[in-house]
XYZ file of C-alpha atoms in Angstrom:
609
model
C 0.000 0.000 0.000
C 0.987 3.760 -0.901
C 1.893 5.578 2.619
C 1.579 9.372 2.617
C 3.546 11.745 4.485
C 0.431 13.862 5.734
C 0.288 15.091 8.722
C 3.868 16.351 10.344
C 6.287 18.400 11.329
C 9.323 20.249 8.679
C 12.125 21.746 9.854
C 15.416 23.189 8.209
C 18.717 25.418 8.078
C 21.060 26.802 6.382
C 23.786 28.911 7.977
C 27.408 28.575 9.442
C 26.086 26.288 12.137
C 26.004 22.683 12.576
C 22.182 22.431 12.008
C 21.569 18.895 13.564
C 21.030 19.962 16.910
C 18.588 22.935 15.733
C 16.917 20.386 13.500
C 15.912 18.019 16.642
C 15.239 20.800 19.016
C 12.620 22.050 16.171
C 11.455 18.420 16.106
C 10.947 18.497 19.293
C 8.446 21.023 19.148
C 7.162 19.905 16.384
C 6.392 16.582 17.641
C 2.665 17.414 18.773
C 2.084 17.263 14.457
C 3.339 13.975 14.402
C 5.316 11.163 16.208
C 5.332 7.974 14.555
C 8.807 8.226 12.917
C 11.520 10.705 13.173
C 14.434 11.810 10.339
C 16.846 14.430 9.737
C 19.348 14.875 6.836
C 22.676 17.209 6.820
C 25.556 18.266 4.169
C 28.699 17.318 5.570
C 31.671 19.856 5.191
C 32.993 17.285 2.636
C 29.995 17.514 0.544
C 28.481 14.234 1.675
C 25.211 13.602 2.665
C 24.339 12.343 6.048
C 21.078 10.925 6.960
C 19.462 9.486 9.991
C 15.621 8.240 10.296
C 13.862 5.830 12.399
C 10.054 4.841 13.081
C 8.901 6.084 16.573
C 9.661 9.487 18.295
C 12.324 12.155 17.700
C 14.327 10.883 20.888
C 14.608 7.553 19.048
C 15.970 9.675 16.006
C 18.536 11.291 18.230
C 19.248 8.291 19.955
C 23.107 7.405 19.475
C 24.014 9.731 17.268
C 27.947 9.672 15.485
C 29.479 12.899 16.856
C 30.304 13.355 13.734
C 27.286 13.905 12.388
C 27.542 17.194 11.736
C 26.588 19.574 8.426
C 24.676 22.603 7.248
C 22.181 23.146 5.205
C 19.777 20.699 7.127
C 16.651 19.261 7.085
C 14.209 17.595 9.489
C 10.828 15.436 9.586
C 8.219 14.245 12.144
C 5.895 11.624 10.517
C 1.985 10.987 11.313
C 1.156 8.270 9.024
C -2.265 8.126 7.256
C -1.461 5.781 5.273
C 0.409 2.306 6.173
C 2.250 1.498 9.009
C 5.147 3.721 10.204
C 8.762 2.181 9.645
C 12.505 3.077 9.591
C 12.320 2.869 4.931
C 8.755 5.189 4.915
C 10.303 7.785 7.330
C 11.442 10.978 5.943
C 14.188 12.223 4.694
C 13.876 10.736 1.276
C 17.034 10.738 -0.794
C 17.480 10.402 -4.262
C 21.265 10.100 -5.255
C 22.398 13.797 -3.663
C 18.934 14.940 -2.981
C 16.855 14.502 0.103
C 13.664 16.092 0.827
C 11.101 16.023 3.563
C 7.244 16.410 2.287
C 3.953 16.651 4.115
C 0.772 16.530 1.811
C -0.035 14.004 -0.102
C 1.177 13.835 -4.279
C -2.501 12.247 -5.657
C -0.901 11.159 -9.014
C 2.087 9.445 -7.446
C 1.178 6.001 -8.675
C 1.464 7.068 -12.042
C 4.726 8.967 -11.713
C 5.999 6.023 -9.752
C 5.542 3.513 -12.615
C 6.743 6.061 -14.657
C 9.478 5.741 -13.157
C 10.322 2.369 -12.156
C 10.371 1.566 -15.606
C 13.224 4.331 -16.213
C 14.970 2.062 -13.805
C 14.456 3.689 -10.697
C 14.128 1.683 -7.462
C 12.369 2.749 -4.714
C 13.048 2.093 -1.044
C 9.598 2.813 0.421
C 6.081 2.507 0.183
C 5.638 6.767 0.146
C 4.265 8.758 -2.014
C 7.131 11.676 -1.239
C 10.211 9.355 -2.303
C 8.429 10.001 -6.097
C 8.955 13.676 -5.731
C 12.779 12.881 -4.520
C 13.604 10.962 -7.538
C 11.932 13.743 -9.427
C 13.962 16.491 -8.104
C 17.174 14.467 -8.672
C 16.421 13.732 -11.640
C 15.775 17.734 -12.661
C 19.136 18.200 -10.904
C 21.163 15.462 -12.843
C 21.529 18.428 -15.530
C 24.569 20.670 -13.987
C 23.281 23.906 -15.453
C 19.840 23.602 -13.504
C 20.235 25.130 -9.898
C 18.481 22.997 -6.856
C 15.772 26.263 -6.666
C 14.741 25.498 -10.729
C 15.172 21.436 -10.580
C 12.092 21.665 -7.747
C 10.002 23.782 -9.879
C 10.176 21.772 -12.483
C 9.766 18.464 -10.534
C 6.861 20.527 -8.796
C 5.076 21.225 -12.217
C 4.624 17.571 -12.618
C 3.084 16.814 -9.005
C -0.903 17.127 -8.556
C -1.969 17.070 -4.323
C -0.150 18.902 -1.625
C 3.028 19.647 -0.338
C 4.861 21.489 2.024
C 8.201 20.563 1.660
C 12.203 21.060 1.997
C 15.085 19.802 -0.173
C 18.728 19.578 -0.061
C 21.272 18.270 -1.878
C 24.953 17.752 -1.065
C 26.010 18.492 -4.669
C 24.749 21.932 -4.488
C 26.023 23.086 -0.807
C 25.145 26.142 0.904
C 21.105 26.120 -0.494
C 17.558 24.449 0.734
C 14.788 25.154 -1.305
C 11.214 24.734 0.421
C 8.031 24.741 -1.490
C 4.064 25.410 -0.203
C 0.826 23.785 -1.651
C -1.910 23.551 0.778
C 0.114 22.477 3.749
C 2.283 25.582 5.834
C 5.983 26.625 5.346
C 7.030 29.090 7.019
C 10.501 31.355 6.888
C 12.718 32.536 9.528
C 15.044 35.431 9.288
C 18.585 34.832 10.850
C 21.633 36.809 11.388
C 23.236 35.637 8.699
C 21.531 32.265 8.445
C 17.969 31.210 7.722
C 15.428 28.546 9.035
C 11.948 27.426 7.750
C 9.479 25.281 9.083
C 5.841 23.709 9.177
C 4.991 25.666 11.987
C 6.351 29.087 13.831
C 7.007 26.998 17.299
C 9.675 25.519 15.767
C 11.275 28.663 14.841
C 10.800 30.614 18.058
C 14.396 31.098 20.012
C 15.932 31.673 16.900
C 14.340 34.867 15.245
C 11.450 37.181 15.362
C 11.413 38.168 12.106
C 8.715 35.247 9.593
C 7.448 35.105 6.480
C 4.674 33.110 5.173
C 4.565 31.399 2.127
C 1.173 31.334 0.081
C 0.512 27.907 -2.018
C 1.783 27.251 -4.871
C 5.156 29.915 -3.921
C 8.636 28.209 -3.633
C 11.845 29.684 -1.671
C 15.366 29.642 -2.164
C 17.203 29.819 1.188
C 20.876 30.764 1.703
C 22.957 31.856 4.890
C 22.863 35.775 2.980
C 18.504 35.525 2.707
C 15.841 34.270 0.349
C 14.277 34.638 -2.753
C 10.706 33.694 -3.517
C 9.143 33.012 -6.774
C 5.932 30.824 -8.429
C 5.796 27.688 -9.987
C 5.422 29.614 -12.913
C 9.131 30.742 -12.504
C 7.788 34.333 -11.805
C 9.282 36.235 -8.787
C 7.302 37.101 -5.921
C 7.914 39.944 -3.402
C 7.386 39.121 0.612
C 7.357 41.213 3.641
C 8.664 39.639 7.123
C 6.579 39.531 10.151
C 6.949 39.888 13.902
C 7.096 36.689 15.404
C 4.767 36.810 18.375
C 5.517 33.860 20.867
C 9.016 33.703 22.653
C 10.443 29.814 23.420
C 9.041 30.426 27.012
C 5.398 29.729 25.172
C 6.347 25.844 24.107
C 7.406 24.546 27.108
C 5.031 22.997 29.922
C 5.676 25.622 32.492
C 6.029 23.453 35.377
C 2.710 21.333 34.546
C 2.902 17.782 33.864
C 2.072 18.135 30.593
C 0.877 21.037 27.844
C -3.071 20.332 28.014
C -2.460 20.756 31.988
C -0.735 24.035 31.518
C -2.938 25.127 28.416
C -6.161 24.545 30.913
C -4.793 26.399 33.601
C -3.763 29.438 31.104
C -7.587 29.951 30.151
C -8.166 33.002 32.480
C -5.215 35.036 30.860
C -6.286 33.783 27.611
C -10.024 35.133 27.722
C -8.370 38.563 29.494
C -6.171 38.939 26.647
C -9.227 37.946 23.862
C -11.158 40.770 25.669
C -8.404 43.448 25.867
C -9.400 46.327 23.405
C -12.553 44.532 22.732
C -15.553 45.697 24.867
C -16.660 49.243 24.158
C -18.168 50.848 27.473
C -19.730 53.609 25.876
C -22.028 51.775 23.567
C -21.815 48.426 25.439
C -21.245 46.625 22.290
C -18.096 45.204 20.831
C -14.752 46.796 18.988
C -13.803 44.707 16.078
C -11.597 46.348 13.927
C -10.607 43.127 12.040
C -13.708 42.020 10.561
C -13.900 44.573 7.622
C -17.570 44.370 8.069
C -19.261 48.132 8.769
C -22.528 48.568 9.986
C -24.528 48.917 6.591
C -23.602 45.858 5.900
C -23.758 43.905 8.957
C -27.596 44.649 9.335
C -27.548 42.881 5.930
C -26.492 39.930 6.916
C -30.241 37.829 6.806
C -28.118 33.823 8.200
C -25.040 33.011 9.600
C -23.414 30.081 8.425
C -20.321 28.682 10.899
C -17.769 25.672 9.656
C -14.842 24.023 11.020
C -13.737 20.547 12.084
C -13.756 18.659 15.665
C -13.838 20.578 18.384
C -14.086 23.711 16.357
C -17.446 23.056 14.826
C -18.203 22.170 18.134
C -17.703 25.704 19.212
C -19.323 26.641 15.973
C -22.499 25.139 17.278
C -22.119 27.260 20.165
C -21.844 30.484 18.390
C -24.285 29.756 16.299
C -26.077 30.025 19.467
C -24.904 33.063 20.848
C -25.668 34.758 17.551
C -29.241 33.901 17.269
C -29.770 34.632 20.804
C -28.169 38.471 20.731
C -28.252 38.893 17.271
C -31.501 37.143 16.146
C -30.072 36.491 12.959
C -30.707 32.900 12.231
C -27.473 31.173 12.417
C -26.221 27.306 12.206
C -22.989 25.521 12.270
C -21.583 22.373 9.839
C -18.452 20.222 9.456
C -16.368 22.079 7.045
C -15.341 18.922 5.746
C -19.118 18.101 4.933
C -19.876 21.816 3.761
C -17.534 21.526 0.738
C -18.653 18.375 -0.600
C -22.152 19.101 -0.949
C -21.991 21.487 -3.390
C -23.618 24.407 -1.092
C -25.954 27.268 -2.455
C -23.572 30.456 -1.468
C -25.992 33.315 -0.586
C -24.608 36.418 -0.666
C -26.978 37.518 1.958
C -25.069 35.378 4.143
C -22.047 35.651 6.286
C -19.955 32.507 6.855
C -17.632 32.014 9.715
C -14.285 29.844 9.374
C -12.899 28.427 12.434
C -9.636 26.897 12.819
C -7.368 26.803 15.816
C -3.927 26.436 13.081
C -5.745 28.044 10.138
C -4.177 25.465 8.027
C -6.746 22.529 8.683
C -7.341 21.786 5.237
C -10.700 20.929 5.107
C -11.646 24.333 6.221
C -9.449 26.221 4.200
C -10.529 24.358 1.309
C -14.511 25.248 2.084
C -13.114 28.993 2.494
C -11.348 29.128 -0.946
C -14.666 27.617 -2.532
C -16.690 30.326 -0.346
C -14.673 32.644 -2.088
C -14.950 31.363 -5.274
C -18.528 31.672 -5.210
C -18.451 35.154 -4.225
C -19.587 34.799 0.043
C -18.364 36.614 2.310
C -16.249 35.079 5.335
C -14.871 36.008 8.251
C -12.584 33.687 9.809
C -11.641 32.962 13.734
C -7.937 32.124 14.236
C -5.545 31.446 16.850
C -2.606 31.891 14.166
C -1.281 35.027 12.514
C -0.544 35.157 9.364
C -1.913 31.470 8.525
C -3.459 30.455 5.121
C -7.060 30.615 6.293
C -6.387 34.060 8.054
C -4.673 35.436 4.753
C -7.854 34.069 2.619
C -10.941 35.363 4.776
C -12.029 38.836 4.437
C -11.764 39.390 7.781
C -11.893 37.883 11.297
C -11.128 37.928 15.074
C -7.539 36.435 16.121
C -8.036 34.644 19.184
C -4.577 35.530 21.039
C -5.000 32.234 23.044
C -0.808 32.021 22.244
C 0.210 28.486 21.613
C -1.469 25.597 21.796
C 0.513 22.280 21.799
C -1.421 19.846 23.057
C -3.758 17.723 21.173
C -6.517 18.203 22.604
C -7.837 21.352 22.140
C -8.788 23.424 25.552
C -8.060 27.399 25.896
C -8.307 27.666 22.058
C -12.142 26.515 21.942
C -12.610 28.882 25.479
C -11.388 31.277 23.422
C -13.096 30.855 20.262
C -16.439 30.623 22.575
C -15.187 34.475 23.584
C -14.798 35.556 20.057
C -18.242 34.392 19.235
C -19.514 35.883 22.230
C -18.175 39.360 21.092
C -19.320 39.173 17.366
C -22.843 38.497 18.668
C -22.659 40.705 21.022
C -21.856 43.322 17.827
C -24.498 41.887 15.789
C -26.844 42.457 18.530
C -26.198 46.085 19.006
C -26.532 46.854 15.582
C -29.736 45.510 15.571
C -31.778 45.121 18.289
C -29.613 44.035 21.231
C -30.919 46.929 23.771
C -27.758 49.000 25.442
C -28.690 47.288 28.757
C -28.197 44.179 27.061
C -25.394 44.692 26.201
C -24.343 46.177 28.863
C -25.598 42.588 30.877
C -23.105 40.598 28.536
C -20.153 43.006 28.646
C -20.061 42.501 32.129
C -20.443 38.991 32.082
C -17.410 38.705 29.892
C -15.227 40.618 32.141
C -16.217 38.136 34.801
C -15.883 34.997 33.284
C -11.486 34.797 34.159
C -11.929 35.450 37.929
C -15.120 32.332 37.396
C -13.099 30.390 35.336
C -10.072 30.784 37.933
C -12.980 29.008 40.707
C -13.648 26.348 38.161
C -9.701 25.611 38.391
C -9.215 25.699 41.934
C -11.357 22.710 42.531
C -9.713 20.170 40.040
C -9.060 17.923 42.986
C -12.577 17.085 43.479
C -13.122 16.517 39.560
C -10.043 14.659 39.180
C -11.952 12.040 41.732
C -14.870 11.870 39.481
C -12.637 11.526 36.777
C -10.843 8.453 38.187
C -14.404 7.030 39.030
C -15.359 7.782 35.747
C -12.209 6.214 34.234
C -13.501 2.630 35.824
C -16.214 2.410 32.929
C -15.639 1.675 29.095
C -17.822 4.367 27.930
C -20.031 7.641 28.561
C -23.277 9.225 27.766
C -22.975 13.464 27.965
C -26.658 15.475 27.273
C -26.607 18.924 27.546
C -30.467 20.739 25.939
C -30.213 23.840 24.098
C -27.188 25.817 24.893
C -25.658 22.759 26.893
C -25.800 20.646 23.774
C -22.484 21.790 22.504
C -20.755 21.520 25.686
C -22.063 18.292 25.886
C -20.619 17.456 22.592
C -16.593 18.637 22.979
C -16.963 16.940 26.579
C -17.582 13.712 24.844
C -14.893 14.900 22.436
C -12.042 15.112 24.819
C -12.869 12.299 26.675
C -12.509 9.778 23.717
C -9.834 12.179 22.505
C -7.139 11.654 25.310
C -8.922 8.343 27.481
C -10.081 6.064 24.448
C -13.071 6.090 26.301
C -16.009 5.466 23.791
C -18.235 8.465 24.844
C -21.671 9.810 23.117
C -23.099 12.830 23.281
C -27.058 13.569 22.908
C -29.260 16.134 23.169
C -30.714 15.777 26.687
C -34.775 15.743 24.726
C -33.162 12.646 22.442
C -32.260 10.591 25.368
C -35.684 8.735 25.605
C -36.092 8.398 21.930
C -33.638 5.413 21.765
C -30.425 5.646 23.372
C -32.315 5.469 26.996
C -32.037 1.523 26.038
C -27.969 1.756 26.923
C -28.786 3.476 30.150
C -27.447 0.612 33.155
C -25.413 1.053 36.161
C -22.648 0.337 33.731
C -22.808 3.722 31.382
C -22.184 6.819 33.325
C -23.639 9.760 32.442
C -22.237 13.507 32.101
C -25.221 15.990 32.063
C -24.937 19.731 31.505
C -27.598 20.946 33.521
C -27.137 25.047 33.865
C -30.029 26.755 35.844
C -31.694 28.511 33.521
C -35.199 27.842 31.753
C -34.857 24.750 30.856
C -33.650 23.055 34.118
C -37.358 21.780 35.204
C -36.745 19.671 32.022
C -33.491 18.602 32.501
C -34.320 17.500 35.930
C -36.799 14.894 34.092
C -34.550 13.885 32.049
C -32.228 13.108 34.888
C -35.217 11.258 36.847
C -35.534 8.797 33.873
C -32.203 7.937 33.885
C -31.781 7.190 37.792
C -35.085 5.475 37.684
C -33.227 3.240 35.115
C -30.024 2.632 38.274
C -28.093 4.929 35.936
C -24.953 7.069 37.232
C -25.221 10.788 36.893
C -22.608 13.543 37.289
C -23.761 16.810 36.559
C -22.304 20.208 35.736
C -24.167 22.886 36.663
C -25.054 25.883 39.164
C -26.373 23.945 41.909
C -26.564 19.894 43.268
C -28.812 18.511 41.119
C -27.264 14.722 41.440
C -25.792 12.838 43.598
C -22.324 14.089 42.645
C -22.356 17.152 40.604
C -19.683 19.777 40.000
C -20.557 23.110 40.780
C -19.987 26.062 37.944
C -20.134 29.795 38.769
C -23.055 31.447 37.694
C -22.812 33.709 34.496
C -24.976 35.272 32.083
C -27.081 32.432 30.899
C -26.067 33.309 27.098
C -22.407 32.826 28.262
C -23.086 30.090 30.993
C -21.549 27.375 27.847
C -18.147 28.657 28.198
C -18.073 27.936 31.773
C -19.710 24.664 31.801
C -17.081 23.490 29.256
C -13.589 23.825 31.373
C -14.850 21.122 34.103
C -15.246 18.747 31.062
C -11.949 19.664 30.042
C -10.587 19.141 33.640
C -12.201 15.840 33.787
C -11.580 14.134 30.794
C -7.212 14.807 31.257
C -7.686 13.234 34.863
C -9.317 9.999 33.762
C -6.831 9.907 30.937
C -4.407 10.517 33.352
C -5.209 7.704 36.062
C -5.430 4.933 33.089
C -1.664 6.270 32.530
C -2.276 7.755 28.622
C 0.133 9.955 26.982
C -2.350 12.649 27.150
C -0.461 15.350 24.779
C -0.037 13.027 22.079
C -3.518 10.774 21.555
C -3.036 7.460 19.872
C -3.857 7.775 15.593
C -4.434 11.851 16.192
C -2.149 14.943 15.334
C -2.744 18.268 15.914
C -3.152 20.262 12.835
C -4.533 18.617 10.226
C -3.336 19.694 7.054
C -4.346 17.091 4.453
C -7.837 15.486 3.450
């Protein structure tokens, strides 16, 4: 079977230092992309090429390396295989004669090229789809008046799919070349050296200065700079960046591990998503970003949110918060359904993008069809300068900083915020009353200090989480607004324990999956006090009436053990009631001993289909 590269981490550098130990410390931080097989690849001073791969995690990479395995220019890989099963031949570097490369994407006509080539008489040492675009780039480079920079371009001309990739070779020292389609590269300016990567964290420590490629843009890197041009040969012009995360941000802090410390960051992180934001004087929002002025936000007649996992998740719940201050009907949809279904784009409409990376591909795609077809979209992003940022015609950055962890946490508390504030906008340029507003401005500013009370009692859900822990699987039913919180609790719990956990609307509960209920099946309710509570109280009755195990979230004891929330503004209430779910689901991964930042089978950013 064909393996991919897909999902990982790319690292490289060129410049007068020995680049193998900047390669593995970037691989290192890198390894939340991927982690079933490690690689890096160097240019010895004597114009040889040293490589070094090996299935499992970068320390096994690392592991006993030759002191003198040392060179510049470099390059470096972090595998998460979606295809076939990770080994020493299928991890990257690939090398073809001089040339190595590392790729992420996936090259869609690489069977074809392959027996293109095998009956040229090339032989291939793995099953990958990237070791095609290796022999391809060699081959371009076999003619000694074609530069490494043009031999990609014209191996790249010949590739259909995705790519993010980086190529050396030890005939042509003192260059790497990287290339973008659909999967991130970014640049880093050096004093006298430069770096590139799949992802800023690997770059942090090193320089402040970035620059983004767009797809289908290739770069020439030396120690002296860069030069950036099309696949069309034609040169392109690019403006650096300011890097906005130090090394300090990609390190645990002191907590056991990043989703601990990324929880426990969530009341800075809302502060900092509100700073700037509320506007006391008209008790409505400030969002400069979202190029959208008043004339035509009262325009808008439907909403339409998309995103994948725990981002349509929070979609749900701004699609929520939207109709409820806004009253503009709104809804929320996989964004990896959304593009398939050939969707009728109105251009009454607005459409939200959300994307913790703004590289998930499945989103980006649905945004670059959105545009296609003329709608406007906005796009919610925790990373600057990323391809679904640069496509959307506007948005709200979520400044939750870095998120390393799997499992996503402050990023969907913060995305919760952002949709708070754009209804909350909405609203007041409709109908949202100025005491309204006023009502949910405040309950913003409260919700760090309530968040903060949330954290101080992990110890008594990290009890419920080892109880919870003892079963093989979980009900959660939230009604209404606790329907989405309902669904990313279920999410992280199956995320980081391998528990199998369900979520349901709390009203669906007796129209079939009541039949599960048993003193075997725990389940989570959201049960907020607010309108609706009489009826979740029922629903709560039939499952104890059935010898079924409830713990509840909520405002006030409702079960037999329920975890207590701060009260908010009942529109707002669903960011609360989400960070106990958090809390509980990395304690009973925790007690059944799981390597909670990196989930078996899932990576962090998902940049291919």
């Amino acid at each position: 079977m064909r393996s991919g590269s897909n999902v990982c981490g790319i690292v490289a550098y060129v410049g007068p230092q020995d680049a193998t130990p900047i390669l593995f410390e970037g691989l290192q931080r890198l390894e939340y992309r991927g982690y079933d097989s490690a690689g890096v690849a160097v240019v010895g001073k004597s114009g040889q090429l040293r490589v070094r791969k090996a299935k499992g995690r970068v320390r096994d990479a690392a592991e006993g390396l030759p002191a003198r395995f040392k060179g510049a220019p470099g390059i470096g890989h972090t595998r998460w295989a979606t295809h076939g099963e990770p080994s020493d031949a299928n991890a990257h570097p690939h090398v073809s004669g001089t040339v190595a490369i590392v790729h992420n994407g996936v090259i869609e006509n690489a069977d074809e090229l392959r027996a293109k080539l095998t009956a040229d008489g090339v032989e291939f040492a793995s099953e990958t789809d990237s070791e095609v675009l290796a022999h391809l780039i060699a081959a371009a480079a076999a003619d000694p008046d074609v530069d490494l920079a043009e031999a990609v371009r014209l191996a790249l001309t010949r590739i259909v799919g995705t790519y993010g990739i980086a190529v050396v070779d030890a005939s042509r020292p003192g260059v790497c070349v990287v290339a973008r389609n659909g999967s991130p590269v970014v640049l880093g300016l050096g004093d006298k050296e430069m770096y590139a990567a799949s992802d800023v964290s690997a770059l942090a420590g090193h320089t402040r200065q970035v620059v983004h490629l767009d797809d289908g843009e290739i770069a020439a890197l030396t120690a002296g700079g860069y030069r950036t041009f099309t696949l069309e040969a034609r040169a392109t012009t690019k403006e650096p960046s300011e890097l906005d995360a130090d090394a300090a941000s990609y390190d645990t802090g002191g907590h056991a591990t990043f989703m601990a410390k990324e929880i426990h960051e969530q009341p800075e992180v809302v502060e900092r998503a509100l700073r700037g934001r509320l506007d006391p004087r008209f008790h409505t929002a400030h969002l400069g970003g979202l190029n959208l002025d008043p004339r035509d936000a009262r325009a808008i007649r439907r909403v339409k949110i998309i995103g994948c996992g725990t981002a349509y998740y929070s979609g749900q719940l701004g699609a929520q918060l939207i109709e409820e201050l806004a009253r503009i009907p709104a809804d929320a949809e996989p964004a990896s359904e959304f593009r398939y279904r050939n969707p009728v784009v109105d251009p009454d409409t607005l459409y939200v993008a959300v994307s913790q990376s703004g590289e998930t591909y499945d989103t980006l795609a649905a945004v670059q069809e959105l545009r296609r077809k003329g709608g406007r979209v906005l796009g919610l992003v925790n990373v600057v300068g990323s391809a679904i940022a640069r496509e959307c015609d506007g948005g709200i950055y979520l400044h939750a900083g870095p998120e390393i962890s799997v499992a996503s946490t402050k990023t969907f508390t913060a995305t919760g915020v952002a949709f708070a504030l754009l209804a909350l906008y909405l609203g007041r340029i409709r109908d949202l009353s100025p005491a309204d507003g006023a009502r949910i401005a405040a309950g913003l500013r409260a919700l760090p200090g309530q968040i903060q009370e949330i954290l101080d009692r992990e110890a008594e859900i990290a009890t419920l989480a080892a109880e919870l822990a003892a079963h093989r699987a979980a009900f959660f039913i939230g009604r209404v607004r606790g329907f989405p919180v309902a669904r990313e609790g279920a999410q992280k719990l199956k995320e980081i324990s391998y528990l199998h956990a369900e979520a349901y609307p709390a009203s669906e509960l007796k129209h079939g999956p009541l039949a599960l209920i048993s003193p075997d099946l725990p389940t989570v309710a959201v049960v907020p006090d607010d309108e609706l509570r009489d009826k979740n109280l029922t629903t709560l009755g039939e499952i104890r009436a059935r010898k079924g195990r409830v713990i509840a979230v909520g405002h006030s004891a409702v079960a037999d053990d329920t975890i207590v929330v701060p009260k908010n503004e009942p529109e707002l209430d669903p960011i609360l009631l989400t960070v106990p779910l958090q809390i509980l689901a990395y304690h009973a991964a925790l007690s059944l001993g799981h390597d909670i930042d990196r989930p078996r089978n899932l990576a962090k950013s998902v940049t291919v289909e």
